[in-house]
CSV table of C-alpha atoms and ligand atoms in Angstrom, one decimal:
chain,number,residue,atom,x,y,z
A,1,MET,CA,139.1,33.1,111.5
A,2,ARG,CA,140.3,32.0,107.3
A,3,THR,CA,142.1,34.1,105.1
A,4,LEU,CA,142.5,33.8,101.2
A,5,THR,CA,144.7,35.4,99.0
A,6,ILE,CA,143.8,35.4,95.3
A,7,ASP,CA,147.0,36.9,93.3
A,8,PRO,CA,147.2,38.3,91.1
A,9,VAL,CA,143.2,38.8,90.4
A,10,THR,CA,144.1,40.7,87.5
A,11,ARG,CA,142.9,38.8,84.1
A,12,ILE,CA,145.3,41.4,82.0
A,13,GLU,CA,147.7,44.2,82.8
A,14,GLY,CA,150.4,43.2,86.2
A,15,HIS,CA,149.5,41.8,88.8
A,16,LEU,CA,146.9,43.0,91.5
A,17,ARG,CA,146.8,40.9,94.8
A,18,VAL,CA,144.3,40.9,97.0
A,19,GLU,CA,143.9,38.8,100.5
A,20,ILE,CA,140.6,38.8,102.7
A,21,GLU,CA,140.0,37.4,106.0
A,22,VAL,CA,136.7,35.8,106.0
A,23,GLU,CA,134.6,34.9,109.8
A,24,ALA,CA,130.9,33.6,110.4
A,25,GLY,CA,130.2,33.8,106.2
A,26,LYS,CA,131.7,37.3,105.6
A,27,ILE,CA,134.6,39.4,104.6
A,28,VAL,CA,135.8,41.0,107.2
A,29,ARG,CA,139.0,42.5,106.3
A,30,ALA,CA,140.8,42.7,102.9
A,31,ARG,CA,144.1,43.8,101.6
A,32,CYS,CA,144.7,44.9,98.4
A,33,SER,CA,148.7,45.1,96.7
A,34,GLY,CA,150.3,46.2,93.8
A,35,ALA,CA,153.4,43.7,93.2
A,36,LEU,CA,155.4,45.6,91.2
A,37,PHE,CA,157.4,49.0,90.6
A,38,ARG,CA,158.2,50.6,87.5
A,39,GLY,CA,159.6,54.5,87.3
A,40,LEU,CA,157.9,56.1,84.4
A,41,GLU,CA,157.7,59.5,86.2
A,42,LEU,CA,161.2,59.7,87.5
A,43,ILE,CA,162.7,58.5,84.1
A,44,LEU,CA,161.2,61.8,83.3
A,45,ILE,CA,163.1,63.9,85.0
A,46,GLY,CA,165.4,65.8,83.2
A,47,ARG,CA,163.9,65.2,79.6
A,48,TYR,CA,162.7,67.7,77.2
A,49,PRO,CA,159.4,68.3,77.9
A,50,LEU,CA,157.3,66.8,74.8
A,51,ASP,CA,159.4,63.7,75.3
A,52,ALA,CA,156.2,63.1,77.7
A,53,GLN,CA,154.0,63.2,75.2
A,54,ARG,CA,155.7,59.8,73.8
A,55,ILE,CA,156.8,58.7,76.9
A,56,THR,CA,153.3,58.3,79.2
A,57,PRO,CA,151.6,56.1,76.4
A,58,ARG,CA,153.7,53.5,77.5
A,59,ILE,CA,152.4,53.4,80.7
A,60,CYS,CA,150.0,50.9,79.8
A,61,GLY,CA,149.1,49.1,76.6
A,62,VAL,CA,145.2,49.1,77.4
A,63,CYS,CA,144.9,53.2,77.9
A,64,PRO,CA,147.5,54.8,76.8
A,65,ILE,CA,145.4,57.0,74.9
A,66,ALA,CA,143.8,58.1,78.2
A,67,HIS,CA,147.7,59.0,78.8
A,68,ALA,CA,148.3,60.7,75.9
A,69,THR,CA,145.6,63.1,76.9
A,70,ALA,CA,146.3,63.8,80.0
A,71,ALA,CA,150.0,64.8,79.1
A,72,ALA,CA,148.6,66.6,76.4
A,73,LEU,CA,145.9,68.7,78.5
A,74,ALA,CA,148.9,68.8,80.9
A,75,LEU,CA,151.2,70.3,78.1
A,76,ASP,CA,148.6,72.3,76.3
A,77,GLN,CA,148.7,74.5,79.5
A,78,ALA,CA,152.4,74.7,80.2
A,79,THR,CA,153.3,75.8,76.9
A,80,GLY,CA,150.5,78.3,77.3
A,81,VAL,CA,148.0,77.3,74.2
A,82,LYS,CA,145.4,75.6,76.7
A,83,GLU,CA,142.4,78.0,75.0
A,84,SER,CA,144.2,78.4,71.1
A,85,VAL,CA,142.9,74.3,70.4
A,86,PRO,CA,141.5,74.0,67.1
A,87,LYS,CA,138.4,72.4,66.9
A,88,ASN,CA,139.0,70.6,64.6
A,89,GLY,CA,142.5,68.8,66.6
A,90,GLN,CA,139.6,68.8,69.5
A,91,LEU,CA,137.4,67.0,67.5
A,92,LEU,CA,140.0,64.8,66.8
A,93,ARG,CA,141.5,64.1,70.3
A,94,ASN,CA,138.3,62.9,71.4
A,95,LEU,CA,137.7,60.6,68.2
A,96,ILE,CA,140.9,59.2,68.6
A,97,TYR,CA,140.7,58.7,72.6
A,98,ALA,CA,136.5,57.5,72.9
A,99,ALA,CA,138.0,55.0,70.2
A,100,ASN,CA,140.3,53.6,72.7
A,101,TRP,CA,137.3,53.8,74.8
A,102,LEU,CA,135.3,51.2,73.1
A,103,HIS,CA,138.0,48.5,72.9
A,104,ASN,CA,138.1,49.0,76.8
A,105,HIS,CA,134.5,48.8,77.5
A,106,VAL,CA,133.9,45.3,75.3
A,107,LEU,CA,137.2,44.1,76.5
A,108,HIS,CA,136.3,44.4,80.2
A,109,PHE,CA,133.2,43.4,79.9
A,110,TYR,CA,133.3,40.0,77.1
A,111,HIS,CA,137.0,39.0,78.1
A,112,LEU,CA,137.8,40.4,81.3
A,113,ALA,CA,134.7,40.7,84.1
A,114,LEU,CA,131.8,37.9,82.4
A,115,PRO,CA,133.3,34.3,81.8
A,116,ASP,CA,133.3,35.0,86.0
A,117,TYR,CA,129.8,34.3,84.6
A,118,LEU,CA,129.9,31.8,82.3
A,119,ASP,CA,129.9,28.2,82.5
A,120,THR,CA,133.4,27.7,80.4
A,121,ALA,CA,133.2,24.2,81.1
A,122,ALA,CA,132.6,22.3,77.3
A,123,THR,CA,134.8,25.3,75.5
A,124,PRO,CA,138.7,25.9,74.1
A,125,LEU,CA,138.5,28.5,77.4
A,126,ALA,CA,137.9,26.3,79.8
A,127,GLY,CA,141.0,26.6,82.6
A,128,LEU,CA,142.1,29.9,80.6
A,129,LEU,CA,139.1,31.9,82.6
A,130,GLY,CA,139.4,30.4,86.3
A,131,ARG,CA,137.9,28.2,87.9
A,132,ASP,CA,134.4,27.5,87.7
A,133,THR,CA,131.9,29.4,89.1
A,134,GLU,CA,129.6,26.9,91.4
A,135,ASP,CA,126.6,30.4,90.9
A,136,ARG,CA,125.8,30.0,87.0
A,137,ARG,CA,122.4,31.7,86.3
A,138,PHE,CA,121.8,32.3,82.7
A,139,SER,CA,120.0,28.3,80.6
A,140,ARG,CA,122.3,27.1,78.6
A,141,GLU,CA,121.5,28.8,75.1
A,142,GLU,CA,121.8,32.3,77.1
A,143,ASN,CA,125.6,30.8,78.3
A,144,ALA,CA,125.8,29.4,74.9
A,145,GLN,CA,125.1,32.5,73.1
A,146,LEU,CA,127.6,34.8,75.2
A,147,LEU,CA,129.9,32.4,74.4
A,148,GLN,CA,129.5,33.3,70.3
A,149,HIS,CA,129.7,36.5,71.6
A,150,TYR,CA,132.7,36.6,73.5
A,151,LEU,CA,134.2,35.5,70.2
A,152,ALA,CA,132.1,38.7,68.4
A,153,ALA,CA,133.5,40.9,70.7
A,154,LEU,CA,137.2,40.0,69.8
A,155,GLU,CA,136.7,41.2,66.6
A,156,VAL,CA,134.5,44.8,67.7
A,157,ARG,CA,138.1,45.5,69.9
A,158,ARG,CA,139.7,44.7,66.6
A,159,LYS,CA,137.8,47.8,64.5
A,160,ALA,CA,138.0,49.5,67.8
A,161,HIS,CA,141.7,49.8,67.7
A,162,GLU,CA,141.6,50.3,63.5
A,163,LEU,CA,139.5,54.1,64.6
A,164,VAL,CA,141.9,54.9,66.9
A,165,ALA,CA,144.7,54.3,63.6
A,166,LEU,CA,143.3,55.8,61.4
A,167,PHE,CA,143.2,59.6,63.1
A,168,GLY,CA,146.5,58.3,65.2
A,169,GLY,CA,149.0,56.7,63.1
A,170,LYS,CA,149.2,53.1,64.7
A,171,MET,CA,147.3,51.4,68.1
A,172,PRO,CA,148.3,50.7,70.5
A,173,HIS,CA,150.5,54.1,71.5
A,174,GLU,CA,148.7,56.8,68.4
A,175,VAL,CA,150.7,59.3,67.0
A,176,GLY,CA,148.0,62.0,66.6
A,177,ILE,CA,147.2,63.8,70.4
A,178,VAL,CA,149.7,65.8,70.8
A,179,PRO,CA,150.6,70.0,72.3
A,180,GLY,CA,148.0,72.1,70.6
A,181,GLY,CA,145.4,69.8,68.8
A,182,ALA,CA,145.8,66.4,66.0
A,183,SER,CA,149.4,65.7,64.3
A,184,HIS,CA,146.7,64.3,61.3
A,185,ARG,CA,144.5,66.4,58.6
A,186,PRO,CA,142.2,63.5,58.0
A,187,THR,CA,141.5,63.0,54.5
A,188,LEU,CA,137.5,62.2,53.2
A,189,ALA,CA,138.6,58.9,52.9
A,190,GLU,CA,139.8,58.6,56.5
A,191,ILE,CA,136.1,59.8,57.4
A,192,SER,CA,134.2,57.6,55.9
A,193,ALA,CA,136.5,54.7,57.0
A,194,TYR,CA,136.0,55.6,60.2
A,195,ARG,CA,132.7,55.9,60.5
A,196,PHE,CA,132.3,52.8,58.6
A,197,ARG,CA,133.3,50.6,61.4
A,198,LEU,CA,131.7,53.0,64.2
A,199,ARG,CA,129.1,52.3,62.9
A,200,GLU,CA,129.5,48.4,62.5
A,201,ILE,CA,130.7,49.1,66.5
A,202,ARG,CA,127.2,51.2,67.0
A,203,ALA,CA,125.4,48.4,66.2
A,204,PHE,CA,127.2,45.4,68.4
A,205,VAL,CA,127.0,47.6,71.8
A,206,GLU,CA,123.2,49.0,70.9
A,207,GLY,CA,122.3,45.3,70.2
A,208,THR,CA,124.6,42.9,71.6
A,209,TYR,CA,126.4,44.3,74.8
A,210,LEU,CA,123.7,47.2,76.1
A,211,LYS,CA,121.9,43.8,76.0
A,212,ASP,CA,124.1,41.5,77.7
A,213,ALA,CA,125.1,43.4,80.5
A,214,LEU,CA,120.9,43.8,80.9
A,215,LEU,CA,120.4,40.4,81.0
A,216,LEU,CA,123.3,40.4,83.3
A,217,ALA,CA,122.4,42.6,86.0
A,218,ARG,CA,118.5,41.5,85.5
A,219,ARG,CA,120.2,37.8,86.4
A,220,TYR,CA,122.5,38.2,89.1
A,221,ALA,CA,120.2,41.8,90.8
A,222,ASP,CA,121.3,41.0,94.5
A,223,TYR,CA,125.4,42.2,92.9
A,224,PHE,CA,123.5,45.7,93.0
A,225,GLU,CA,123.7,45.5,97.0
A,226,LEU,CA,127.5,44.4,96.7
A,227,GLY,CA,130.9,46.0,96.1
A,228,ARG,CA,129.5,49.6,97.5
A,229,VAL,CA,131.5,52.2,97.8
A,230,ASN,CA,129.3,55.9,97.3
A,231,ARG,CA,131.6,58.1,97.5
A,232,LEU,CA,132.2,58.7,93.7
A,233,LEU,CA,134.7,61.0,91.5
A,234,THR,CA,135.0,61.9,88.9
A,235,PHE,CA,137.2,64.8,86.2
A,236,GLY,CA,135.1,64.3,83.1
A,237,ALA,CA,136.4,63.5,80.4
A,238,PHE,CA,135.9,64.7,76.1
A,239,PRO,CA,136.1,68.6,76.1
A,240,GLU,CA,133.6,70.3,73.8
A,241,GLY,CA,135.0,73.6,74.0
A,242,SER,CA,134.1,76.5,76.0
A,243,GLY,CA,135.8,74.7,78.9
A,244,ARG,CA,132.7,71.9,78.7
A,245,ARG,CA,133.0,68.8,78.9
A,246,LEU,CA,131.0,65.7,77.5
A,247,PHE,CA,131.0,63.7,80.4
A,248,PRO,CA,131.3,66.7,83.8
A,249,PRO,CA,133.4,66.4,86.4
A,250,GLY,CA,132.1,66.0,90.2
A,251,VAL,CA,132.1,65.2,93.4
A,252,TRP,CA,128.8,62.4,94.4
A,253,GLU,CA,128.5,60.8,97.7
A,254,ASN,CA,125.5,59.2,98.7
A,255,GLY,CA,123.2,61.1,96.7
A,256,THR,CA,125.1,64.9,96.8
A,257,LEU,CA,127.0,66.6,94.8
A,258,GLU,CA,129.9,68.9,95.0
A,259,ALA,CA,132.2,70.4,92.3
A,260,LEU,CA,135.1,69.3,92.4
A,261,ASP,CA,139.1,71.1,93.5
A,262,PRO,CA,141.6,69.4,92.6
A,263,GLN,CA,143.6,71.2,95.2
A,264,VAL,CA,142.6,69.6,97.3
A,265,ILE,CA,143.8,66.1,96.5
A,266,HIS,CA,146.8,64.2,97.7
A,267,GLU,CA,148.8,61.4,97.6
A,268,ASP,CA,149.2,59.6,100.8
A,269,VAL,CA,151.7,56.5,101.2
A,270,ALA,CA,151.2,55.3,105.3
A,271,PHE,CA,150.8,52.3,104.0
A,272,SER,CA,152.8,52.5,100.0
A,273,ARG,CA,156.7,51.4,99.8
A,274,TYR,CA,157.4,55.1,99.5
A,275,ASP,CA,159.4,56.9,101.9
A,276,GLY,CA,158.2,60.7,101.8
A,277,GLN,CA,154.7,62.2,103.4
A,278,GLY,CA,151.8,62.2,101.6
A,279,ASP,CA,150.7,66.1,98.8
A,280,HIS,CA,149.3,66.8,96.6
A,281,PRO,CA,150.8,65.4,93.5
A,282,TYR,CA,152.2,69.4,92.4
A,283,HIS,CA,154.9,68.4,95.0
A,284,ALA,CA,154.7,65.0,95.5
A,285,SER,CA,157.5,62.5,94.9
A,286,THR,CA,158.4,59.3,94.5
A,287,LYS,CA,160.6,57.6,96.2
A,288,PRO,CA,160.5,53.8,96.1
A,289,ASN,CA,161.8,52.1,99.2
A,290,PRO,CA,160.6,48.3,99.0
A,291,ALA,CA,161.7,46.9,102.8
A,292,LYS,CA,159.1,50.0,104.4
A,293,ASP,CA,157.6,49.7,107.5
A,294,ARG,CA,154.5,48.5,107.0
A,295,ALA,CA,153.7,48.8,104.4
A,296,TYR,CA,151.7,46.1,101.8
A,297,SER,CA,151.6,48.0,98.3
A,298,TRP,CA,153.4,49.3,95.9
A,299,ILE,CA,150.3,51.8,94.6
A,300,LYS,CA,150.1,54.8,96.5
A,301,ALA,CA,146.9,56.3,98.0
A,302,PRO,CA,145.3,59.7,96.2
A,303,ARG,CA,143.0,60.7,98.5
A,304,TYR,CA,140.0,63.7,98.5
A,305,ARG,CA,139.2,66.0,101.5
A,306,GLY,CA,141.8,63.2,102.9
A,307,ARG,CA,139.0,60.3,102.0
A,308,ALA,CA,139.5,58.0,99.7
A,309,CYS,CA,136.5,57.7,96.6
A,310,GLU,CA,135.5,55.6,93.7
A,311,VAL,CA,136.8,56.5,89.6
A,312,GLY,CA,135.2,54.9,86.6
A,313,PRO,CA,131.9,54.7,85.0
A,314,ALA,CA,129.5,54.4,88.4
A,315,ALA,CA,130.9,57.5,89.1
A,316,ARG,CA,130.5,59.3,85.6
A,317,ALA,CA,126.8,58.2,85.4
A,318,ALA,CA,126.3,59.6,88.8
A,319,VAL,CA,127.2,62.9,88.7
A,320,ALA,CA,126.3,63.9,84.9
A,321,LEU,CA,122.3,61.8,86.3
A,322,GLY,CA,122.7,64.5,89.2
A,323,LEU,CA,123.7,66.5,87.1
A,324,GLY,CA,120.7,66.6,84.9
A,325,HIS,CA,123.2,66.0,82.1
A,326,PRO,CA,119.8,65.6,79.6
A,327,ARG,CA,121.8,64.4,77.2
A,328,PHE,CA,123.0,60.9,78.8
A,329,GLN,CA,120.1,61.3,81.1
A,330,ALA,CA,117.3,60.4,78.0
A,331,LEU,CA,119.9,57.6,77.7
A,332,GLY,CA,120.7,56.8,81.1
A,333,GLY,CA,117.4,57.6,82.9
A,334,ASP,CA,115.2,54.5,80.5
A,335,LEU,CA,118.3,51.9,80.9
A,336,LEU,CA,118.2,52.4,84.8
A,337,ARG,CA,114.6,51.9,85.1
A,338,GLU,CA,114.9,49.6,83.0
A,339,ALA,CA,116.9,47.7,85.3
A,340,GLN,CA,115.6,48.8,88.1
A,341,VAL,CA,118.5,51.1,89.7
A,342,THR,CA,118.9,54.2,90.9
A,343,PRO,CA,122.2,56.3,90.8
A,344,LYS,CA,122.0,55.2,93.7
A,345,ASN,CA,123.4,51.8,92.8
A,346,LEU,CA,125.5,52.5,90.0
A,347,SER,CA,128.5,52.7,93.1
A,348,SER,CA,128.3,48.4,92.9
A,349,VAL,CA,129.5,45.8,90.6
A,350,MET,CA,126.2,45.3,88.0
A,351,GLY,CA,125.6,48.9,88.3
A,352,ARG,CA,129.6,49.4,87.1
A,353,HIS,CA,128.8,46.4,84.2
A,354,LEU,CA,125.6,48.9,83.6
A,355,ALA,CA,127.3,52.1,83.9
A,356,ARG,CA,130.0,50.9,81.2
A,357,ALA,CA,127.3,49.7,78.7
A,358,MET,CA,125.6,52.5,79.3
A,359,GLU,CA,128.4,55.1,78.3
A,360,ALA,CA,129.5,53.5,75.7
A,361,LEU,CA,126.1,53.4,73.6
A,362,PHE,CA,126.3,57.3,74.7
A,363,LEU,CA,129.6,57.7,73.5
A,364,ALA,CA,129.6,56.0,70.0
A,365,GLU,CA,126.0,58.2,69.4
A,366,GLN,CA,128.6,61.1,70.5
A,367,MET,CA,130.8,59.9,68.2
A,368,GLU,CA,129.0,59.8,65.0
A,369,ALA,CA,128.3,63.6,65.7
A,370,TRP,CA,131.7,64.9,66.0
A,371,LEU,CA,132.3,63.2,62.9
A,372,ALA,CA,129.9,65.3,61.3
A,373,GLU,CA,131.4,68.8,62.4
A,374,LEU,CA,135.4,67.8,61.5
A,375,ASP,CA,136.6,70.3,58.9
A,376,PRO,CA,138.8,68.8,56.2
A,377,SER,CA,140.2,71.9,55.3
A,378,GLY,CA,140.4,73.2,58.4
A,379,PRO,CA,143.5,73.3,61.0
A,380,VAL,CA,144.3,70.6,63.0
A,381,ALA,CA,147.0,72.3,65.6
A,382,VAL,CA,148.2,75.3,66.8
A,383,PRO,CA,152.8,75.4,67.4
A,384,VAL,CA,154.1,75.1,70.5
A,385,ARG,CA,157.3,76.3,72.2
A,386,ILE,CA,158.6,74.6,75.0
A,387,PRO,CA,159.0,77.6,77.4
A,388,ARG,CA,161.8,77.9,80.6
A,389,GLU,CA,159.7,77.5,84.0
A,390,ALA,CA,156.2,76.5,83.3
A,391,GLU,CA,153.4,74.1,85.6
A,392,GLY,CA,150.8,71.8,83.7
A,393,GLN,CA,148.2,70.1,84.5
A,394,GLY,CA,146.5,67.5,82.7
A,395,LEU,CA,143.6,65.9,84.2
A,396,THR,CA,140.5,64.0,81.8
A,397,ASP,CA,138.9,60.7,82.6
A,398,ALA,CA,140.0,57.8,81.3
A,399,PRO,CA,137.7,54.4,80.5
A,400,ARG,CA,138.1,53.5,84.7
A,401,GLY,CA,137.7,56.9,86.1
A,402,ALA,CA,140.0,60.0,86.9
A,403,LEU,CA,143.6,60.2,85.5
A,404,GLY,CA,145.4,63.1,86.1
A,405,HIS,CA,149.7,64.3,84.9
A,406,TRP,CA,151.2,66.8,86.7
A,407,LEU,CA,153.6,68.4,85.1
A,408,ARG,CA,156.7,71.3,86.2
A,409,ILE,CA,159.0,72.3,83.8
A,410,GLU,CA,162.2,74.1,85.0
A,411,GLY,CA,165.0,75.4,83.0
A,412,GLY,CA,163.6,74.1,79.9
A,413,LEU,CA,163.3,70.3,81.3
A,414,ILE,CA,161.0,68.6,82.9
A,415,ALA,CA,162.0,68.9,86.8
A,416,HIS,CA,158.9,67.1,88.2
A,417,TYR,CA,156.1,64.6,87.2
A,418,GLN,CA,153.3,63.2,88.7
A,419,VAL,CA,150.7,60.5,87.4
A,420,VAL,CA,147.6,59.4,90.1
A,421,SER,CA,146.3,56.7,87.4
A,422,PRO,CA,142.2,55.4,88.2
A,423,THR,CA,143.5,52.2,89.3
A,424,THR,CA,145.6,54.4,91.6
A,425,TRP,CA,142.4,55.3,93.4
A,426,ASN,CA,140.5,52.3,93.2
A,427,ALA,CA,142.9,49.5,94.5
A,428,SER,CA,144.8,52.0,96.6
A,429,PRO,CA,145.8,50.8,100.2
A,430,ARG,CA,145.0,52.2,103.7
A,431,ASP,CA,146.2,56.0,104.8
A,432,GLU,CA,147.7,56.8,107.6
A,433,HIS,CA,144.2,57.9,109.4
A,434,GLY,CA,143.4,53.8,108.4
A,435,GLU,CA,141.3,54.0,105.4
A,436,PRO,CA,140.8,51.4,103.6
A,437,GLY,CA,141.3,52.2,99.8
A,438,PRO,CA,137.5,51.8,98.0
A,439,ILE,CA,138.4,48.0,97.0
A,440,GLU,CA,138.9,47.4,100.6
A,441,LEU,CA,136.0,49.1,101.8
A,442,ALA,CA,133.8,47.8,98.2
A,443,LEU,CA,134.8,44.1,100.2
A,444,GLU,CA,134.6,44.3,103.6
A,445,GLY,CA,131.1,43.5,104.7
A,446,THR,CA,130.3,41.4,101.8
A,447,PRO,CA,128.5,38.3,103.0
A,448,VAL,CA,130.3,35.4,101.1
A,449,ARG,CA,128.8,31.6,100.3
A,450,GLY,CA,132.4,29.8,100.6
A,451,ASP,CA,135.9,30.9,101.3
A,452,GLY,CA,135.1,34.1,99.5
A,453,GLN,CA,136.7,34.1,96.3
A,454,LEU,CA,133.4,34.0,93.8
A,455,GLU,CA,131.9,37.1,95.1
A,456,ALA,CA,135.8,38.9,95.8
A,457,ASN,CA,136.9,38.3,91.7
A,458,ARG,CA,133.2,40.0,90.8
A,459,ILE,CA,134.0,42.1,93.1
A,460,VAL,CA,137.2,43.2,92.0
A,461,ARG,CA,137.4,42.6,88.4
A,462,SER,CA,134.1,45.5,88.0
A,463,PHE,CA,136.7,47.8,88.7
A,464,ASP,CA,138.1,46.6,86.3
A,465,PRO,CA,141.9,47.2,87.0
A,466,CYS,CA,144.9,48.0,86.0
A,467,LEU,CA,148.2,47.5,87.8
A,468,ALA,CA,150.2,49.0,85.3
A,469,CYS,CA,148.5,51.9,85.7
A,470,ALA,CA,148.1,51.9,89.2
A,471,VAL,CA,151.8,51.9,90.0
A,472,GLN,CA,153.7,54.0,86.7
B,1,NFE,NI1,145.9,50.6,82.5
B,1,NFE,FE1,144.5,53.2,82.2
B,1,NFE,C1,142.0,53.1,82.0
B,1,NFE,C2,144.6,54.6,83.2
B,1,NFE,S1,142.9,52.5,84.3
B,1,NFE,S2,144.2,51.1,81.7
B,1,NFE,O1,141.2,53.4,82.0
B,1,NFE,O2,144.9,56.0,82.7
B,1,NFE,O3,144.4,52.8,85.7
């Protein structure tokens, strides 16, 4: 048996350490560890509740809008305005947030994942992007073109940031999403500027990103069988009024769909460096203990009905397709047929890449429709008043999956705040029953050719892990 440690395995946002044991050409055991404690949840205790709106986005520079959205939803509920956010405010929140999703998906595909499949030896990127792969399947021309797209994607990401800044003031850490709605009433000039950039981004997503993702999926079709979890969960995302969300919530297991019940979530800490017992996030604590016996990660282990679940684009696609979401089915159904994929192998390395590209196009189309619904003279927010005692939960999907903020106010101040991020779900360690976390599950059983590094890198990175979020 050989043990290999990849540390860090992530190309961005903190250190994820992965240890694999390889025996007879197979990964027989995997351990996923977050190597850092941050404590943002503890910093919030005793502060004025509206501070959560400004502080929690600092959890992450890649997906700050995800935390801004979850904090706003939790504060909407705690302040009793959940049902009164004006339509304009909702549309603006969606437009700010969706722009950051487009940025994240383009970043992930071109800059964090694709280099694992490219020959970069003859470029200035060699060395920066890690060791060369021997499993290259693109022609010279395809490789050269994908490297060009790597560069073009940098420009697309800049434009996506500009979309956030147009309605949110700046990026990162926009100031447009607030409890009760949005802070800024956009001018006609800003709406036109947004539309102009959105169309440029959409053209790239449709004409380049989606095609490149399909090409990758065709060349590496065996990766539809690798890195599978098959238990998927999504909180849904992008409210559209009357309790509906563009991406519906749900839980999917081997083809069976179940409605989401947030009450059966708990965060286990048996192998995490925290004292205490596993509990629902409304009651769970964060008590760091670096010397805890058996613990091997600073990431907690969220579980749904006691089971580890993969979160992210594969979960959203499986649930949306499983529920027969008509608009998503029209796009997703065709693409999956083209790549010869069924919802059953979305939970795989290539399934995740394809699901991300698919939803980027779906979202870009939807953003244009939301933009057309904005009323420049309409209200964007309702005032909020902080109660002495209240609770609120903000559940949304982030680009990388299900994200929850749970807040309790006592005496007009924050008494409790818990964040469970997508990478907390995906990169979690084992739990008290010994069940591995989703990335550990995805790695174990994988056939490998050499020491396993190539396959492990591709599997872990297909989840797009972000450690800054995972440990908060
Ligand atoms: Ni730091 Fe994030 C997303 C959130 S992942 S990137 O998407 O929340 O844990």
